[in-house]
Coordinates of C-alpha atoms in Angstrom, one line a residue:
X1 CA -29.1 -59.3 52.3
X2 CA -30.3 -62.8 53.7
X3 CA -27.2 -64.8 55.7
X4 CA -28.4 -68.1 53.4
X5 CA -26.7 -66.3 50.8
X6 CA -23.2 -66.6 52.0
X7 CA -20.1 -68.6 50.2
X8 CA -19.4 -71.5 53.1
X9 CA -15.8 -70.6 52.0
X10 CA -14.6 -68.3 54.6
X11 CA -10.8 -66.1 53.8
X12 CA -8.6 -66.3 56.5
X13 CA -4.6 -66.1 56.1
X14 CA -2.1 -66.1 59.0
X15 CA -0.8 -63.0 60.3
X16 CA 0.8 -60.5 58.0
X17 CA 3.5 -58.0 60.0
X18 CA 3.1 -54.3 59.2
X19 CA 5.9 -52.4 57.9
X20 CA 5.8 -48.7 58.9
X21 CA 2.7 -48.6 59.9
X22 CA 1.6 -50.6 56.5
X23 CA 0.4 -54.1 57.0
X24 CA 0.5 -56.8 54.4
X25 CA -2.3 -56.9 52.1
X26 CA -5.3 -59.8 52.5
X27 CA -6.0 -60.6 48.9
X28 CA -9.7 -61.9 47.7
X29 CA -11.6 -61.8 44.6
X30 CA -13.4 -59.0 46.1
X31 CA -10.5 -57.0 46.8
X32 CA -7.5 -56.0 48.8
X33 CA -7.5 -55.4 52.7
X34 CA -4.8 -53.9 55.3
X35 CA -4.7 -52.3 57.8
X36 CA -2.8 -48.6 58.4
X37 CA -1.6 -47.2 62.1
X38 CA 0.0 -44.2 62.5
X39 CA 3.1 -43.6 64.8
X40 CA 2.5 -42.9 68.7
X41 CA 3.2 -39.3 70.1
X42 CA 4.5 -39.4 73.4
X43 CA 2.3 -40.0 76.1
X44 CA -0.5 -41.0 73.9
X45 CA -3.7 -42.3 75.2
X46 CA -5.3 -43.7 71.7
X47 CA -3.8 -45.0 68.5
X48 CA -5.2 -44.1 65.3
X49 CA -6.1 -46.2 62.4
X50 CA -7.2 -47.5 59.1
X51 CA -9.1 -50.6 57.8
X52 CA -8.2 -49.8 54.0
X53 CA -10.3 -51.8 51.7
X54 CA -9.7 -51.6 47.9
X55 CA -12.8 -53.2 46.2
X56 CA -12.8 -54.7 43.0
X57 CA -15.2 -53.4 40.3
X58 CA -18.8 -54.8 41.0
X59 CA -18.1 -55.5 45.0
X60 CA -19.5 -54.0 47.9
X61 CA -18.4 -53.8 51.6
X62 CA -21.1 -53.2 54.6
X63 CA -21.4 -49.8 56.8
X64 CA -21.9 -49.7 60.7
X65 CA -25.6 -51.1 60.1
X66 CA -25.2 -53.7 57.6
X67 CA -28.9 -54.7 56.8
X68 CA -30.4 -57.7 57.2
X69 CA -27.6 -60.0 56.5
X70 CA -24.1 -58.2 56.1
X71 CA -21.2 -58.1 58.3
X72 CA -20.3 -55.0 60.1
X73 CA -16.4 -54.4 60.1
X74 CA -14.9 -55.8 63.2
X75 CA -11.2 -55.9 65.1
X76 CA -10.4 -57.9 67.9
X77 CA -7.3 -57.1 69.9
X78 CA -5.2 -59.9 71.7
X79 CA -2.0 -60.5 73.7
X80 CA -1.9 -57.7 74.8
X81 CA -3.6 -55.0 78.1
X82 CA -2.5 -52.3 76.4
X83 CA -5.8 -51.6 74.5
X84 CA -8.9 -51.7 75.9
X85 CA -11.4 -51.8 72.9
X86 CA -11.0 -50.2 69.6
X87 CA -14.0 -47.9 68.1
X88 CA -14.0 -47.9 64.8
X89 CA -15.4 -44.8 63.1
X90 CA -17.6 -44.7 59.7
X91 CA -17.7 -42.4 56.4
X92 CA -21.1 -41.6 55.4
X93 CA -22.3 -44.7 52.7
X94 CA -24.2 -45.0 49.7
X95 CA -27.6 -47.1 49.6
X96 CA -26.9 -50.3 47.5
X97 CA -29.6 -52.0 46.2
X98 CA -30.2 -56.1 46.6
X99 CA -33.0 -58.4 45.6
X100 CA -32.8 -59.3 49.5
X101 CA -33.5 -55.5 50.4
X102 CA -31.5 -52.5 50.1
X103 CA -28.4 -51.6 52.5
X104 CA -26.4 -48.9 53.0
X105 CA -22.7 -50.3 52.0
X106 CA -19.3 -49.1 50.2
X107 CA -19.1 -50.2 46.2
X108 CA -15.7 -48.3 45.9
X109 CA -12.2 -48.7 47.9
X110 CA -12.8 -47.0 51.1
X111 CA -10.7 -46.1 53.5
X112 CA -12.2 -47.0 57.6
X113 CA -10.8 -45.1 60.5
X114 CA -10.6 -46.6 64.0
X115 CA -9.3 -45.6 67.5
X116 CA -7.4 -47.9 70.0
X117 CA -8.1 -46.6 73.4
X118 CA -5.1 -47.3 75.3
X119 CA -4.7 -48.5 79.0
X120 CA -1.9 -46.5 79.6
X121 CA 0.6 -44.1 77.7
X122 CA 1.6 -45.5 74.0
X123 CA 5.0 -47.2 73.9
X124 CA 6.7 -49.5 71.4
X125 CA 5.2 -52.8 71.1
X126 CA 3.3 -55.4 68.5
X127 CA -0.5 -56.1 69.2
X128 CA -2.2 -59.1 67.3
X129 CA -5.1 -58.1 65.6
X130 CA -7.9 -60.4 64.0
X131 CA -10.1 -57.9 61.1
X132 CA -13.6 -59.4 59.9
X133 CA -14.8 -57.4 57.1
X134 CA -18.1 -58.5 54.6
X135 CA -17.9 -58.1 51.0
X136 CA -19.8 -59.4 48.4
X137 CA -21.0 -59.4 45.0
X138 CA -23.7 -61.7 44.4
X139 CA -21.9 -64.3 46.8
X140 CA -20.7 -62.5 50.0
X141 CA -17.9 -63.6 51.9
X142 CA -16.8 -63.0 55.1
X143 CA -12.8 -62.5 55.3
X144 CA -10.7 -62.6 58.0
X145 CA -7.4 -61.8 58.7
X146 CA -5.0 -61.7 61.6
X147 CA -2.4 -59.4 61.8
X148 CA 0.5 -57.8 63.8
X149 CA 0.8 -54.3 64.4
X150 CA 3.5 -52.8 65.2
X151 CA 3.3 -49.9 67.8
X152 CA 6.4 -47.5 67.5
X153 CA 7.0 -44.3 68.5
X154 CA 7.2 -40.9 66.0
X155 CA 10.3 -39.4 64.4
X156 CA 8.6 -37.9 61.5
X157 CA 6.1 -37.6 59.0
X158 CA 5.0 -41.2 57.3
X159 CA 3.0 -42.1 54.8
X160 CA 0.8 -44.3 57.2
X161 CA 0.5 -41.2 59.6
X162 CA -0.5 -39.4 56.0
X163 CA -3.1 -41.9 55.3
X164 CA -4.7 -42.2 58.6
X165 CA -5.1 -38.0 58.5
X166 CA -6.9 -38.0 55.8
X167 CA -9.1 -40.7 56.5
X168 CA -10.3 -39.0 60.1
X169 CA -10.4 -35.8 58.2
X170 CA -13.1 -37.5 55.3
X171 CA -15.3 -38.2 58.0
X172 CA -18.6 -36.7 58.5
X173 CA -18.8 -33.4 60.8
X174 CA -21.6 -31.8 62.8
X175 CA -24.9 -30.9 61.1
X176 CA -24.2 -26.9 62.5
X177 CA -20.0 -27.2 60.9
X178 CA -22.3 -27.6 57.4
X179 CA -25.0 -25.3 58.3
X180 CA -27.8 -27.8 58.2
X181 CA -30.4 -28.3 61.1
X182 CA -32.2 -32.1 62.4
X183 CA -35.1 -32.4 64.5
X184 CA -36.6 -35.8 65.2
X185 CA -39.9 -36.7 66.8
X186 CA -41.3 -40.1 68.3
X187 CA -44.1 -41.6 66.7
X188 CA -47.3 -43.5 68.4
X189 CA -45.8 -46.3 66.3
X190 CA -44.0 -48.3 68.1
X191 CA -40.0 -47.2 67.1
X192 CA -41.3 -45.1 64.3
X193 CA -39.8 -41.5 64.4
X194 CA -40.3 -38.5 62.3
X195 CA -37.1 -36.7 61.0
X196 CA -36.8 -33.6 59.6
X197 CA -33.8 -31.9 57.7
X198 CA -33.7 -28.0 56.8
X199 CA -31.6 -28.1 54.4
X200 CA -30.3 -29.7 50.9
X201 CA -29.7 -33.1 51.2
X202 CA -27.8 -35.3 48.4
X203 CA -30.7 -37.5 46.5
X204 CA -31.4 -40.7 48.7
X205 CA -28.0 -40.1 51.1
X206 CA -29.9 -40.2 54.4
X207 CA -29.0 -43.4 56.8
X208 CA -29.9 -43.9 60.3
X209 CA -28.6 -46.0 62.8
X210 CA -28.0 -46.7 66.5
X211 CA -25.0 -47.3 69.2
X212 CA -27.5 -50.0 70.6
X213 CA -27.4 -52.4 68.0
X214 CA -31.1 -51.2 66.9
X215 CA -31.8 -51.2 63.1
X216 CA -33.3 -49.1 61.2
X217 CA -34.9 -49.7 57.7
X218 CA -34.5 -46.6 54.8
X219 CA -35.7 -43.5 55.4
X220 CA -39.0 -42.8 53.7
X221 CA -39.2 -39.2 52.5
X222 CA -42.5 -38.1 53.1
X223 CA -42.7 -34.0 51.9
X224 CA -41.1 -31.4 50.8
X225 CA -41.4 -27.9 52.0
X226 CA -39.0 -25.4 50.8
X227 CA -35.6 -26.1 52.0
X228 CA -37.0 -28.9 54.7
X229 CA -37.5 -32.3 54.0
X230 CA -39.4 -34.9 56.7
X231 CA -38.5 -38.6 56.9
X232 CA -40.3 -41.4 58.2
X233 CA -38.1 -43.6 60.2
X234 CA -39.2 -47.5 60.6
X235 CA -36.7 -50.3 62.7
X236 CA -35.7 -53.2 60.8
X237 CA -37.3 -55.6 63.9
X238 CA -40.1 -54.8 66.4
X239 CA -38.8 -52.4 69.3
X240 CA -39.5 -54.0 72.4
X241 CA -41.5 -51.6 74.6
X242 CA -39.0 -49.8 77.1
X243 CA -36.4 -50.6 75.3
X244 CA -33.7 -47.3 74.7
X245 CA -32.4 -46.7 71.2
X246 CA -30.3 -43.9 70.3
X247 CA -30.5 -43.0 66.7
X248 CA -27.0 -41.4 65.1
X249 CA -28.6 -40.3 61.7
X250 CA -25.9 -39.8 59.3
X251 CA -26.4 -37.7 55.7
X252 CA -24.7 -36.0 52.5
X253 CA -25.0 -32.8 51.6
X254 CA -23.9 -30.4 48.9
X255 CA -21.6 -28.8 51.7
X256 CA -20.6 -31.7 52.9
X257 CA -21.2 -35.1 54.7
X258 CA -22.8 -35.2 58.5
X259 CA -23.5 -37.0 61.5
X260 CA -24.5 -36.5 65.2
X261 CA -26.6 -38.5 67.7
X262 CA -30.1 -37.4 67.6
X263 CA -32.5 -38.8 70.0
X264 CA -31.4 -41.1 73.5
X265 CA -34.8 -42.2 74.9
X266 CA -36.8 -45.5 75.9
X267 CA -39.5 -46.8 73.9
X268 CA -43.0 -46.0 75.9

């Protein structure tokens, strides 16, 4: 989706203090966003999380590679040395379609984990956070919101430590945990790869991206054989030559959803 088609209105609200975990909602036409944490255990070297977006009907929200023009969900921690970067963690997507060129994308409430890695053991505390998240309908806006989270220990059972469980537990597992198998293969084109699944995929749920902000157009199925299905893989912009790019490919399957890191190599 081309940038040129964005609203110049930007959303952005002042900070909204969590409750139990539970922030304040951002309201937007597109929908409602928050954010979830769970409750520390002693000694605790991460704090899990939740960007929960509830889309309207007819609104989308943007994956880890957002296509040509979308904006990948971001949070940016501050005040703070407890945290030293926050990794925020995907569910497998659905392909959307767009006049500007499909993208894989959310078009129902979703629910995205993410991990605070912590400097030092977890204690009670409030971090400000500022969340960027894209949605869009025909117009796409980017909203932002600033929050404060508050950090407290466990006593029990919440339902923020409820909703962050179940949102790491959606999330997609190893090809082997769903008995399926991936093999890629570099092409003479230059980024091209071949990728081949054995095993039943979901129609059109194949996406593949990288950890080195390389992008990847769709996956172009190629054959049939059996139980295996080969993929052409294409990047989104010309590969520069020695350039590395580590492809996560990421799936849905009738046994469940997948993803794992397939190929770390330099372009020859």
């Amino acid at each position: 989706m081309k940038s040129t088609a964005f609203s110049a209105a930007l959303l952005m609200l002042s900070g909204s203090f969590s409750l139990a975990g539970e922030s304040e909602w951002l309201e937007t036409d597109g929908g409602n966003i928050r954010l979830v944490t769970e409750p520390y255990m002693e000694g605790a070297s991460e704090i899990r999380g939740v960007i929960d977006i509830q889309l309207t009907d007819g609104w989308k929200t943007y994956w880890r590679d957002p296509g040509s023009g979308g904006i990948t969900p971001s949070i940016e921690i501050s005040n703070t040395t407890l945290v030293n970067g926050v990794d925020i963690h995907f569910p497998v997507p659905t392909w959307v379609e767009s006049k500007y060129g499909d993208y894989a994308g959310y078009i129902e409430p979703v629910q995205i984990p993410f991990t605070m890695e912590l400097s030092s053991p977890a204690h009670d505390t409030e971090i400000n956070a500022r969340l960027m998240v894209g949605i869009c309908a025909e117009i796409c806006i980017p909203a932002f919101q600033d929050f404060t989270i508050q950090i407290e220990e466990a006593t029990g059972s919440t339902r923020a430590s409820a909703i962050v469980a179940n949102a790491f537990a959606a999330l997609p597992k190893s090809p082997k945990e769903i008995g399926i198998k991936i093999t890629t293969e570099k092409l003479e084109d230059q980024g091209a790869y071949e990728l081949a699944v054995e095993g039943k995929l979901a129609p059109q749920q194949l996406f593949v991206s990288s950890d080195n902000n390389v992008q990847f157009k769709k996956p172009q199925l190629i054959s049939i054989d059996g139980g295996k299905s080969t993929y052409r893989i294409e990047p989104l912009h010309a590969v520069e030559s020695g350039q590395e790019v580590k492809l996560i490919v990421t799936g849905r399957t009738p046994q469940g959803d997948f993803e794992f890191n397939a190929y770390n190599a330099s372009q020859k």
